[in-house]
PDB file of C-alpha atoms in Angstrom:
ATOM      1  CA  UNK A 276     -14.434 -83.872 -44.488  1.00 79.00           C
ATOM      2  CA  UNK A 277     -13.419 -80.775 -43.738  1.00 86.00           C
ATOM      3  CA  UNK A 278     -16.122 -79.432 -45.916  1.00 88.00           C
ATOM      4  CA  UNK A 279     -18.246 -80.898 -44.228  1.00 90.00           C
ATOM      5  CA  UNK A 280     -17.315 -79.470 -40.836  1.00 90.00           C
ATOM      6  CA  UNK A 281     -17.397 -76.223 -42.053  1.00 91.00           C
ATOM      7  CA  UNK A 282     -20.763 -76.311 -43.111  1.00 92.00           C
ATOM      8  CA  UNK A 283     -21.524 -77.813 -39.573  1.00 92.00           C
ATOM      9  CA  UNK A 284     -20.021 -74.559 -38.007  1.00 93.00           C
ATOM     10  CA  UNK A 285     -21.990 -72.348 -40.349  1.00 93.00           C
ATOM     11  CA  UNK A 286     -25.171 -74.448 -38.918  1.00 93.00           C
ATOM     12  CA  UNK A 287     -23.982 -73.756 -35.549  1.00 93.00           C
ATOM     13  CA  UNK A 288     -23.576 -69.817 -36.016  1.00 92.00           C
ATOM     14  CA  UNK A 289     -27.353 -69.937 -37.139  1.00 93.00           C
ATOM     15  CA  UNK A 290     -28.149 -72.113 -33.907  1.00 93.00           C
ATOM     16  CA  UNK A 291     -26.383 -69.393 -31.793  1.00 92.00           C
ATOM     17  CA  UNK A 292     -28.401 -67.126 -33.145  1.00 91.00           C
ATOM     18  CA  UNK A 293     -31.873 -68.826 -32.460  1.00 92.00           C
ATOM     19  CA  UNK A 294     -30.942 -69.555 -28.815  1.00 90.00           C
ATOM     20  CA  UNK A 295     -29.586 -66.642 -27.790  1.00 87.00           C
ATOM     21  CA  UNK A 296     -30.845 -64.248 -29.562  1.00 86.00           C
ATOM     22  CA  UNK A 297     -33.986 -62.249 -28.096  1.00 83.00           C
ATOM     23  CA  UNK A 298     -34.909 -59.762 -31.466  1.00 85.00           C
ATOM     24  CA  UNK A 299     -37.661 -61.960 -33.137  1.00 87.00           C
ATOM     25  CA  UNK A 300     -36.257 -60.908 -36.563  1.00 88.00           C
ATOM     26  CA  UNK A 301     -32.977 -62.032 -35.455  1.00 90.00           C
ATOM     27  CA  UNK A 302     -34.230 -65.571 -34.709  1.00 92.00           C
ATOM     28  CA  UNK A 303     -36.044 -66.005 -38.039  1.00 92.00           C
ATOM     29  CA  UNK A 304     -32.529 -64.929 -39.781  1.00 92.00           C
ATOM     30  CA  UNK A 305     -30.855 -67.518 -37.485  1.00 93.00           C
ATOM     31  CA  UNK A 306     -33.705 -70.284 -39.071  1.00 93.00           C
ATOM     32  CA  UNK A 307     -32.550 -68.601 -42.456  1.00 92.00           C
ATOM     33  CA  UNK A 308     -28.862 -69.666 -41.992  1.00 94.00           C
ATOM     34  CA  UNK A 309     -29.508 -72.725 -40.581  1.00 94.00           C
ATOM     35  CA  UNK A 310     -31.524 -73.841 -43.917  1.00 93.00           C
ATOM     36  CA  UNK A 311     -28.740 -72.425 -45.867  1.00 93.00           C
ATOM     37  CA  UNK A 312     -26.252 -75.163 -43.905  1.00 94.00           C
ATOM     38  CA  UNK A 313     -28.320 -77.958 -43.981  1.00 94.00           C
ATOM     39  CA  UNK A 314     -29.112 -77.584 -47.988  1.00 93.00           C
ATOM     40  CA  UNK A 315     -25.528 -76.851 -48.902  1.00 93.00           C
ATOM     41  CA  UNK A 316     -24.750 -80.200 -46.872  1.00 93.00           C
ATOM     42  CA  UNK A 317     -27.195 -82.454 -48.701  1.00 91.00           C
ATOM     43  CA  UNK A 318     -25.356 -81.223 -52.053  1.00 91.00           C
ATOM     44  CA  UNK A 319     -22.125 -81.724 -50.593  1.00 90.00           C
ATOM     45  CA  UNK A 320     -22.604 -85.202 -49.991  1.00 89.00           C
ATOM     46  CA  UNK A 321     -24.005 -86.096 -53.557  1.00 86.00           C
ATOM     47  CA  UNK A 322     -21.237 -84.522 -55.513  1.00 87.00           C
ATOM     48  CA  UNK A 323     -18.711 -86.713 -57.381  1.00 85.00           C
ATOM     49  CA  UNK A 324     -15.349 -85.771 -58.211  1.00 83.00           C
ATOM     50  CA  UNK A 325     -14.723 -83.942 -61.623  1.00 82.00           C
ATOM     51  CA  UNK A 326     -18.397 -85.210 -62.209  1.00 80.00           C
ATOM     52  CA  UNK A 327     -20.729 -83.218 -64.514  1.00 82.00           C
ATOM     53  CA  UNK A 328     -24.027 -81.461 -63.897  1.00 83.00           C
ATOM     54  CA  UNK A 329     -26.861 -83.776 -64.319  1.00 82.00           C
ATOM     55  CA  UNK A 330     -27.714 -82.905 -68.138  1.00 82.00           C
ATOM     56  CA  UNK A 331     -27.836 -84.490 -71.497  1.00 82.00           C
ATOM     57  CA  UNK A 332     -26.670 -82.935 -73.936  1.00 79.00           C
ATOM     58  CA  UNK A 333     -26.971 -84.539 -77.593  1.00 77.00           C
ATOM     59  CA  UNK A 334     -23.381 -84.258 -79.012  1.00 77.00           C
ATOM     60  CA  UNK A 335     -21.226 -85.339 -76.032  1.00 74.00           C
ATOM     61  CA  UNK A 336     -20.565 -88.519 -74.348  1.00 73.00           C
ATOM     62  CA  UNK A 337     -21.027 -87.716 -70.584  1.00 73.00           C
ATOM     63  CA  UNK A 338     -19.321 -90.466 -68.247  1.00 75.00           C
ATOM     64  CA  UNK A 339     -19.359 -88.893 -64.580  1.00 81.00           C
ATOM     65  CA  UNK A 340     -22.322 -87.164 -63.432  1.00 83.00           C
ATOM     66  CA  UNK A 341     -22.980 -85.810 -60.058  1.00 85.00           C
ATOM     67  CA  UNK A 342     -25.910 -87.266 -57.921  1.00 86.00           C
ATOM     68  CA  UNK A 343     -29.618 -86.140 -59.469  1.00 86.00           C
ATOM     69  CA  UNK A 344     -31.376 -87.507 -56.186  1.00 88.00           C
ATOM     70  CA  UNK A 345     -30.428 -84.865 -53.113  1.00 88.00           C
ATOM     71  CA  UNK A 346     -30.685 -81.625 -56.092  1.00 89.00           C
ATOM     72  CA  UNK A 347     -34.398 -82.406 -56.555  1.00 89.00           C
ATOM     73  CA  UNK A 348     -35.091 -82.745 -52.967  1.00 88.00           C
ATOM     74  CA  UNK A 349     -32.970 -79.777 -52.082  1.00 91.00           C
ATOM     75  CA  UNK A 350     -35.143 -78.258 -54.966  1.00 89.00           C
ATOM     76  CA  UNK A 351     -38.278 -78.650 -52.875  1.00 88.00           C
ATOM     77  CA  UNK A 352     -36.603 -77.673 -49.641  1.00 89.00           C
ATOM     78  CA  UNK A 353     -35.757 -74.134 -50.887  1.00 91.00           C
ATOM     79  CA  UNK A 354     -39.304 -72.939 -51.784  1.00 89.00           C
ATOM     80  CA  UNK A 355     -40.330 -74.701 -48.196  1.00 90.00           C
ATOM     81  CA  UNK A 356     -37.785 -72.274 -46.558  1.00 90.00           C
ATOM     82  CA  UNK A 357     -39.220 -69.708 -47.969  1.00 90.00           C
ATOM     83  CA  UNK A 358     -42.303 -70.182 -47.048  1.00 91.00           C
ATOM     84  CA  UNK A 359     -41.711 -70.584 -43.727  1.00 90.00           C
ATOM     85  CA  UNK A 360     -39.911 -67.389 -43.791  1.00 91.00           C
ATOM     86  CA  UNK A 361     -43.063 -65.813 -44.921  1.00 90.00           C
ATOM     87  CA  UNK A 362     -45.058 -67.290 -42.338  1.00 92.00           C
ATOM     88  CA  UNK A 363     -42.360 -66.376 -39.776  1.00 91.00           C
ATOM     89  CA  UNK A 364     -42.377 -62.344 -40.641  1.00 90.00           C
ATOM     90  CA  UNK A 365     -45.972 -62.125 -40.974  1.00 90.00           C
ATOM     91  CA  UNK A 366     -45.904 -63.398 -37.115  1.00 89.00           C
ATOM     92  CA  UNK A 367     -43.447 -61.057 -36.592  1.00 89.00           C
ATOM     93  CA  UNK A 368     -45.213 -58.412 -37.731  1.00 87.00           C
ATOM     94  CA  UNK A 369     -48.422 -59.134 -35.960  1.00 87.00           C
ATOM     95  CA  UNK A 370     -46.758 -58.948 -32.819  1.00 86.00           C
ATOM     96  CA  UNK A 371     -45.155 -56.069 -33.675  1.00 86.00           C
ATOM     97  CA  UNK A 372     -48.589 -54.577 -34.216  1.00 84.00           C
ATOM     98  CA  UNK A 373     -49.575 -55.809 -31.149  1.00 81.00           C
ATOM     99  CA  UNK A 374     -46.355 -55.640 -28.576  1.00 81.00           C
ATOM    100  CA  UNK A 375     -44.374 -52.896 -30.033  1.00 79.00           C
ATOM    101  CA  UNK A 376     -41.902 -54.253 -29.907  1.00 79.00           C
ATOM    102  CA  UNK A 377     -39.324 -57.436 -31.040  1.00 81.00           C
ATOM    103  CA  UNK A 378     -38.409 -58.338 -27.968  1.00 80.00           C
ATOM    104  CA  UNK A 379     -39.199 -61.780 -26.816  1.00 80.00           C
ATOM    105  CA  UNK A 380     -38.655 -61.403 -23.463  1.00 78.00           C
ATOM    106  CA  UNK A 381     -41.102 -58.314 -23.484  1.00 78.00           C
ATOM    107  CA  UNK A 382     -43.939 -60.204 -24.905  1.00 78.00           C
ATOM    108  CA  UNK A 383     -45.425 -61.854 -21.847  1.00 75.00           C
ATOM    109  CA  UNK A 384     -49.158 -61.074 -21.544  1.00 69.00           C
ATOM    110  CA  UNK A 385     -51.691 -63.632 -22.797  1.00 64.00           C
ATOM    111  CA  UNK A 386     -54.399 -61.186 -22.381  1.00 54.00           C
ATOM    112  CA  UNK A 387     -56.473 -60.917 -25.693  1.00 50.00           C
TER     113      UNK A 387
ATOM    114  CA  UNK B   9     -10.042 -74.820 -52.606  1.00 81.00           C
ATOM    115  CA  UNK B  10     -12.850 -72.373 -54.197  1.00 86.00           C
ATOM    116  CA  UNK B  11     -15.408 -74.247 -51.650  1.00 89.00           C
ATOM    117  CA  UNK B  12     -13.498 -73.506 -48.686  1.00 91.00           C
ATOM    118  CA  UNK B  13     -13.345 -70.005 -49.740  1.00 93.00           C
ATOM    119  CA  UNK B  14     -16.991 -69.175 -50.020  1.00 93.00           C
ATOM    120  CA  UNK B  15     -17.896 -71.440 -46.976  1.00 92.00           C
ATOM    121  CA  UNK B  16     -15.359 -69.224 -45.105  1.00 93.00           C
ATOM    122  CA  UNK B  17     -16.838 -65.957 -46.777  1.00 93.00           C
ATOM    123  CA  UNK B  18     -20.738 -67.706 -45.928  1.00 92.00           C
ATOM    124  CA  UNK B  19     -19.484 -68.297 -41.915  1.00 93.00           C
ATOM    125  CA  UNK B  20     -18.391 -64.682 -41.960  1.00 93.00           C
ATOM    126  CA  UNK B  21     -21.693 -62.893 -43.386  1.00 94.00           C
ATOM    127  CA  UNK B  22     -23.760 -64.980 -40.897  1.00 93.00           C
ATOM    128  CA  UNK B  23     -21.806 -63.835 -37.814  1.00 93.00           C
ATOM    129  CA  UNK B  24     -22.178 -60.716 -39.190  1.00 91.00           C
ATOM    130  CA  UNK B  25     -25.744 -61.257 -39.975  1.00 91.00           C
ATOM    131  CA  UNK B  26     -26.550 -62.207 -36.204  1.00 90.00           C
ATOM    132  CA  UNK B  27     -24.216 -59.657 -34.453  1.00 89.00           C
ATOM    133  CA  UNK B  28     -24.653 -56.344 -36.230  1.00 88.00           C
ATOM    134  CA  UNK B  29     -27.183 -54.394 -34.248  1.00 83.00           C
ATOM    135  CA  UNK B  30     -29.054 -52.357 -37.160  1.00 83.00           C
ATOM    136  CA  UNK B  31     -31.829 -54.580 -38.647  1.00 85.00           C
ATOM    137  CA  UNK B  32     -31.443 -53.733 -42.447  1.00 86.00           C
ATOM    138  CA  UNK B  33     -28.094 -54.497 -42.029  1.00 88.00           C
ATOM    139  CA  UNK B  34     -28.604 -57.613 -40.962  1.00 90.00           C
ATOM    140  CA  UNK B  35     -30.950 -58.793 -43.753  1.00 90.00           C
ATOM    141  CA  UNK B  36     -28.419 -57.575 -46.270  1.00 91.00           C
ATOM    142  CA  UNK B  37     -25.246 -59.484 -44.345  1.00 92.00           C
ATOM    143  CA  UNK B  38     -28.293 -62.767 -45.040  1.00 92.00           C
ATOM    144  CA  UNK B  39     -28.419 -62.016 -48.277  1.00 92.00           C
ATOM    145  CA  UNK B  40     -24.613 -62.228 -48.792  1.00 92.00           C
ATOM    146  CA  UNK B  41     -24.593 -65.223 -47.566  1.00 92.00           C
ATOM    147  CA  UNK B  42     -27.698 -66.345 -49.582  1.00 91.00           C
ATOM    148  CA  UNK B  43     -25.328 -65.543 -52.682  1.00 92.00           C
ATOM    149  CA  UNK B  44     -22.329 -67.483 -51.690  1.00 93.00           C
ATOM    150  CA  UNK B  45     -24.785 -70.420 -51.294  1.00 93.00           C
ATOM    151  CA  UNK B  46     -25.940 -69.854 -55.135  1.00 93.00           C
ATOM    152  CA  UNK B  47     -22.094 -69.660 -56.067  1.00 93.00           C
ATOM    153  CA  UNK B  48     -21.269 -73.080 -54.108  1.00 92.00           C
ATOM    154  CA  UNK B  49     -24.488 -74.445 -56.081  1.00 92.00           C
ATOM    155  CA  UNK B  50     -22.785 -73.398 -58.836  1.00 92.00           C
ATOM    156  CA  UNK B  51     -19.899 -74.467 -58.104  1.00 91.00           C
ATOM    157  CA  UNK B  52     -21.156 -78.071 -57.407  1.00 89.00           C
ATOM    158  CA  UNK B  53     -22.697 -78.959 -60.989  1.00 88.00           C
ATOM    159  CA  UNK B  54     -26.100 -77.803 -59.756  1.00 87.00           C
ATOM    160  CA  UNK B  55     -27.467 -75.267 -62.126  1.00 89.00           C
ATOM    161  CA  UNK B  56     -31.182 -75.645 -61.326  1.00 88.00           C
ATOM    162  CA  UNK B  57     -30.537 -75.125 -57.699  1.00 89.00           C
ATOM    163  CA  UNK B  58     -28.477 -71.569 -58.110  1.00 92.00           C
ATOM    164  CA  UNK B  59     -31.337 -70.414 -59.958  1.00 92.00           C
ATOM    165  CA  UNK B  60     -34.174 -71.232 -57.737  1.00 91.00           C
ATOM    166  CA  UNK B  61     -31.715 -70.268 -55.010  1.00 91.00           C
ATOM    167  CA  UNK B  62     -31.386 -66.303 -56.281  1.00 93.00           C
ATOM    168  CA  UNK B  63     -34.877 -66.121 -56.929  1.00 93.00           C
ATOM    169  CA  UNK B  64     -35.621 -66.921 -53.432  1.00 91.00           C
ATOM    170  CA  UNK B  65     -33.244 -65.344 -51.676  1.00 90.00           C
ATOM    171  CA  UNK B  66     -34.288 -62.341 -53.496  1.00 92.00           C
ATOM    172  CA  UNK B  67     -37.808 -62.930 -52.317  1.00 90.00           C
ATOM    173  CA  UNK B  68     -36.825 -63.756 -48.905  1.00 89.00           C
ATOM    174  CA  UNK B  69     -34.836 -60.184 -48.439  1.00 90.00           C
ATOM    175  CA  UNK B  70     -38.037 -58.268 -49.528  1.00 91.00           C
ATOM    176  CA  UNK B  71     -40.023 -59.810 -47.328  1.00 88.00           C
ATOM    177  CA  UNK B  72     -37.634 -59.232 -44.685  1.00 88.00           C
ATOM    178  CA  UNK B  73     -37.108 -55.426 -45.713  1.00 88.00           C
ATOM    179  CA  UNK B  74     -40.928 -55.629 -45.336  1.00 84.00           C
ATOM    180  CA  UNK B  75     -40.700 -56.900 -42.009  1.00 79.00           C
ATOM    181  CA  UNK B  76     -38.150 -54.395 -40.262  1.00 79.00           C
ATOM    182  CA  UNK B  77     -37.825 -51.553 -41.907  1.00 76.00           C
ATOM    183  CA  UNK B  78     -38.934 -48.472 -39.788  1.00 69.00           C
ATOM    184  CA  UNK B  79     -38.909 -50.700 -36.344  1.00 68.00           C
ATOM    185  CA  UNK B  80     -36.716 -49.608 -34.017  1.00 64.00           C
ATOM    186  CA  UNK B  81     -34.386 -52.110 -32.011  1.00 63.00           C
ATOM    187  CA  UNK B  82     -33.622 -52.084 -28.178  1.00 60.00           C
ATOM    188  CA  UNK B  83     -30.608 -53.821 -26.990  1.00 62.00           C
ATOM    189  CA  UNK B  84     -30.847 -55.090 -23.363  1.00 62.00           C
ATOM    190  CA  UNK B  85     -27.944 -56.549 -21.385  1.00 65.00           C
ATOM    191  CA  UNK B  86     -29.365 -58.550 -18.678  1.00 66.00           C
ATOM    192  CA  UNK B  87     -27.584 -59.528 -15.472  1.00 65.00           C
ATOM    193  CA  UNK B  88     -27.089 -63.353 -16.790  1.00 78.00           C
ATOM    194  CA  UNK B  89     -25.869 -61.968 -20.052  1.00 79.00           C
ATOM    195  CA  UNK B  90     -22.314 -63.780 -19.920  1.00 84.00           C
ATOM    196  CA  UNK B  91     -23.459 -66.851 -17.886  1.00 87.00           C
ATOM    197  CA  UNK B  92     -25.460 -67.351 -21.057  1.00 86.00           C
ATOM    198  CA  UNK B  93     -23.547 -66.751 -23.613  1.00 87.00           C
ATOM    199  CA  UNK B  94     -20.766 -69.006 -21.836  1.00 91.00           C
ATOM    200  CA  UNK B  95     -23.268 -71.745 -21.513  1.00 90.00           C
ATOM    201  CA  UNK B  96     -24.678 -71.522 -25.011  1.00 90.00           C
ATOM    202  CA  UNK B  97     -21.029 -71.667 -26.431  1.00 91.00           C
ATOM    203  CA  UNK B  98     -20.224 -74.687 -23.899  1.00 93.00           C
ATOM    204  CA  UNK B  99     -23.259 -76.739 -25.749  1.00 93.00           C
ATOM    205  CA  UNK B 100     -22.636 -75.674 -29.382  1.00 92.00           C
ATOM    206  CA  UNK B 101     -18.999 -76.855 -28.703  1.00 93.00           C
ATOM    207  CA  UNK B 102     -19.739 -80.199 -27.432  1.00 94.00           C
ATOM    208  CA  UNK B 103     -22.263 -80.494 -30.581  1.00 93.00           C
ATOM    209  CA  UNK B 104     -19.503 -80.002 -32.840  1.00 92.00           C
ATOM    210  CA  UNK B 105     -17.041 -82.121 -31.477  1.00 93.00           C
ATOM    211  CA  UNK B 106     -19.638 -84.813 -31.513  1.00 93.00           C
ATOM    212  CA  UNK B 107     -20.381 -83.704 -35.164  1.00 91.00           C
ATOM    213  CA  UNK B 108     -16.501 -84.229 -35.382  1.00 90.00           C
ATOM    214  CA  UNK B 109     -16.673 -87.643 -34.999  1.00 92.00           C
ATOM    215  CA  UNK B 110     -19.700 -88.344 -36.486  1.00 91.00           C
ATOM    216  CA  UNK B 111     -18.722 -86.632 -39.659  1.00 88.00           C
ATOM    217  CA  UNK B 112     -15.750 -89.274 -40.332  1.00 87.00           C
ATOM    218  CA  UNK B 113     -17.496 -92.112 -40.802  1.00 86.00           C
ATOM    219  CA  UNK B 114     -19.160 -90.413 -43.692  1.00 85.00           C
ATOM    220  CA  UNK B 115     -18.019 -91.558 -47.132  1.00 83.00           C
ATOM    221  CA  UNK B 116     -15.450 -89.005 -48.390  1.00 82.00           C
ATOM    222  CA  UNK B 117     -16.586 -85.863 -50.015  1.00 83.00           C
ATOM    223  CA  UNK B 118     -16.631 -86.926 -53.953  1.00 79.00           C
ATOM    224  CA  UNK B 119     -17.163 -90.046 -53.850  1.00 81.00           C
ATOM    225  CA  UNK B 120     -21.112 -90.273 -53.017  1.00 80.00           C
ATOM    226  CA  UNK B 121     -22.969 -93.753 -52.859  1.00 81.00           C
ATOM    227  CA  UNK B 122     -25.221 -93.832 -55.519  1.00 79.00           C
ATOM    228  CA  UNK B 123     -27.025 -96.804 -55.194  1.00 82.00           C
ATOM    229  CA  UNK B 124     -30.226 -95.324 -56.432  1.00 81.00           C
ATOM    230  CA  UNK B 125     -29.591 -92.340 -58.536  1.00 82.00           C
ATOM    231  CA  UNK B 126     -27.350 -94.780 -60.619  1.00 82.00           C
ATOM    232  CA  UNK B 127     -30.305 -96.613 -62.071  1.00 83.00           C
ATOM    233  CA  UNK B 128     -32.016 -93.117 -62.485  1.00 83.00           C
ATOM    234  CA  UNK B 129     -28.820 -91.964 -64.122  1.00 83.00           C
ATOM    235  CA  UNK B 130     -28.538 -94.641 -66.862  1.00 83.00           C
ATOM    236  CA  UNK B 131     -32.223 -95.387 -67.362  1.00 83.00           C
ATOM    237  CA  UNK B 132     -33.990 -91.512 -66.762  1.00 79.00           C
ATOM    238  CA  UNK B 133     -33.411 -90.653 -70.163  1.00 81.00           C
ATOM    239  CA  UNK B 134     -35.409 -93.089 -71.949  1.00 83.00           C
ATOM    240  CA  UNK B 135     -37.814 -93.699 -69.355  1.00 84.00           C
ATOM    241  CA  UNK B 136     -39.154 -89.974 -68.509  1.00 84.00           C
ATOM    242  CA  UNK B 137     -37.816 -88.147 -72.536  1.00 83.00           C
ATOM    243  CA  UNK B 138     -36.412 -85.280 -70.576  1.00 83.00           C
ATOM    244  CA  UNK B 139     -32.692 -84.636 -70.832  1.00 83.00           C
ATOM    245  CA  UNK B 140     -32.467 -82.554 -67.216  1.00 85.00           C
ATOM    246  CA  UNK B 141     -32.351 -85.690 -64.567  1.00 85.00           C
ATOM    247  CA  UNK B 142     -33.338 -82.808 -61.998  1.00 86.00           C
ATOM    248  CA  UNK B 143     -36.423 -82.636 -63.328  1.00 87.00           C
ATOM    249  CA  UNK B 144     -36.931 -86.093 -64.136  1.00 87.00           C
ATOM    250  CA  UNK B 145     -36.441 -86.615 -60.555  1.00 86.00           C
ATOM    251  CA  UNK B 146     -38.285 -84.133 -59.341  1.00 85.00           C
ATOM    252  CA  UNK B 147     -41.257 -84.447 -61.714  1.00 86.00           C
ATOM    253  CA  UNK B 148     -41.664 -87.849 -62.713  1.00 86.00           C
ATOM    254  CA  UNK B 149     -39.630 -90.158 -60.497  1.00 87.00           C
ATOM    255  CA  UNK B 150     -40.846 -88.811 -56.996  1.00 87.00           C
ATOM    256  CA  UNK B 151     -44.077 -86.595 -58.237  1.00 87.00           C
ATOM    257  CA  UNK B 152     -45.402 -87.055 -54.913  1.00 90.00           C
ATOM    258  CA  UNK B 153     -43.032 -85.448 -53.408  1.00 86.00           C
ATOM    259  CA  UNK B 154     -43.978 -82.459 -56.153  1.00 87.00           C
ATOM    260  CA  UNK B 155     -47.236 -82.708 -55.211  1.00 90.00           C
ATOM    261  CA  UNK B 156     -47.026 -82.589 -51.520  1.00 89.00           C
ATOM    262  CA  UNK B 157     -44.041 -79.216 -52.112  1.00 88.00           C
ATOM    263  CA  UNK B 158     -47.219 -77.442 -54.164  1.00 90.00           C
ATOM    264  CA  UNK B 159     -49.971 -78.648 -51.003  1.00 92.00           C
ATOM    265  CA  UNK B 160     -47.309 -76.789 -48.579  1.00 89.00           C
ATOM    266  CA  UNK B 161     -46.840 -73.838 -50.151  1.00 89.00           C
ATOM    267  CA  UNK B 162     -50.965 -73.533 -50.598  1.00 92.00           C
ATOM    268  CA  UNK B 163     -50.793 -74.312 -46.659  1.00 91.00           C
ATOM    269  CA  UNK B 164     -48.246 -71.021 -45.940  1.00 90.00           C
ATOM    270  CA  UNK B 165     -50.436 -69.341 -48.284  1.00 90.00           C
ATOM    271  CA  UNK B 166     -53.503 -70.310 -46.589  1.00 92.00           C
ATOM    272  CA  UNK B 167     -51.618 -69.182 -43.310  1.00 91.00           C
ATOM    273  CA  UNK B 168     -50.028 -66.216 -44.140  1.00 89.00           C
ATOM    274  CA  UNK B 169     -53.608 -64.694 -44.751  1.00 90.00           C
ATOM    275  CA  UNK B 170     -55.048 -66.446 -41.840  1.00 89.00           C
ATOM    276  CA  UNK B 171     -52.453 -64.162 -39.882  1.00 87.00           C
ATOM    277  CA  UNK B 172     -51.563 -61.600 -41.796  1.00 81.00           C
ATOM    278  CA  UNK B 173     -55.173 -60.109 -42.837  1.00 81.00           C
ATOM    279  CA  UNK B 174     -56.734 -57.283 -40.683  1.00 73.00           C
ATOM    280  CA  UNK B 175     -60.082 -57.778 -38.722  1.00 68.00           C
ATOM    281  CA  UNK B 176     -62.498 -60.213 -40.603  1.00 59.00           C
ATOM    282  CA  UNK B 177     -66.172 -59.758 -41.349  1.00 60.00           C
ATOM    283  CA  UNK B 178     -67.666 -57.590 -38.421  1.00 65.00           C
ATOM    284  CA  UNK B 179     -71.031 -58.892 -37.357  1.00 64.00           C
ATOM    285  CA  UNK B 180     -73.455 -55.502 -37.409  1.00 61.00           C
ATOM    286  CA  UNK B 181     -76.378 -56.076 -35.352  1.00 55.00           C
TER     287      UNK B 181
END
């Protein structure tokens, strides 16, 4: 439980950071943490007490293993963070290109 | 007790992360965090996920690096700075006191229900040959899910270029 609150608050931090932030790079490391929270929470939930990771091995009778399910979706759900991190940057950099600058509150003009 | 530790140690690099003001900085305070993560993977029986985690995080601070090194930051403190900041606290507070209760009624940390992964426990040995039930999972079990991972990742690809390329083919008349 209190785990699991913890890794609530480090969810919050990165929400802080992607409201109230107003560097673009900020924001994306705000998206960052929150993905960092929300995996570590999916793992938290399927782990089993003294339980073993979820490999055979030949010579050893394994009784208590911990869940298989949430570690392959996590598994997935890492690579898709990063590429929306890609995607994210290269934006970033466009509009720094364009803009000059990170500020969100400076990029107003629709004007192509 | 080790998990409390490096979820403490994670809360403090992402303050850190968002607050400092240089940019490099920042990405590195990320990265600490990213490696806490891999250690609580680690820490959790989940082998294949610390791996893929370090890889990516690795990945993900280059790209960043990319991203901001050489660009200059300006910090601006608006008039409504602390009306703000006092009203985004105010709403992330109520969210966790709701996540408060709604965390309870969860079913206590190490003692998952297992419903599912319990016939994939005692049958995914014999029915996919591989010993590493992540993989079995992940490949064989739910392939679609696989499959639709590898069709993202082509999409960012796809997108990344769409963005990130310079001026296409110019039309010389």
């Amino acid at each position: 439980m209190s785990l699991y609150f913890l890794c609530f608050i480090l969810f919050c931090v990165g929400l802080y950071s992607v409201l109230r932030k107003r560097n673009i790079i900020k924001i994306i490391i705000g998206l960052g943490i929150m993905e960092y929270a929300v995996n570590l929470f999916l793992i938290l939930v399927g782990y089993r007490m003294h339980g073993r990771a979820p490999i055979f091995a030949k010579d050893q009778e394994i009784l208590n293993m911990v869940d298989p399910l949430p570690q392959a979706m996590v598994l997935t759900t890492i690579v898709i963070g990063l590429a929306v991190t890609i995607i994210a940057v290269s934006l970033a950099i466009r509009i720094y290109e364009k803009y000059g600058t990170f500020d969100i509150t400076k990029i107003r003009s629709l004007k192509g | 007790m080790e998990l409390h530790i490096i979820l403490i140690f994670m809360i403090f690099a992402a303050i850190m992360a968002v607050e400092i003001k240089d940019l490099i900085s920042s990405v590195i305070a990320l990265s600490a965090a990213g490696l806490g993560l891999c250690l609580a993977f680690l820490i959790l029986k989940a082998p294949n996920l610390a791996i893929t985690q370090l890889v990516v995080e690795i990945l993900c601070v280059i790209v960043l690096i990319r991203g901001t090194i050489n660009k200059d930051l300006p910090l601006v403190k608006d008039g409504r700075w602390l009306f703000n900041t006092i009203a985004t606290l105010f709403s992330l507070a109520v969210l966790l006191l709701f996540s408060y209760l709604a965390l309870k009624e969860l079913p206590n940390f190490g003692a998952p229900l297992m419903r599912v992964s319990q016939e994939y426990i005692s049958t995914g040995l014999e029915k996919t040959g591989s010993p590493n039930l992540v993989t079995a999972v992940a490949l064989n079990f739910r392939g679609y899910d696989a499959l639709a991972e590898a069709a993202i990742i082509f999409t960012a690809i796809i997108g990344t270029l769409a963005i990130a390329r310079k001026i296409g083919k110019k039309d010389e008349e």
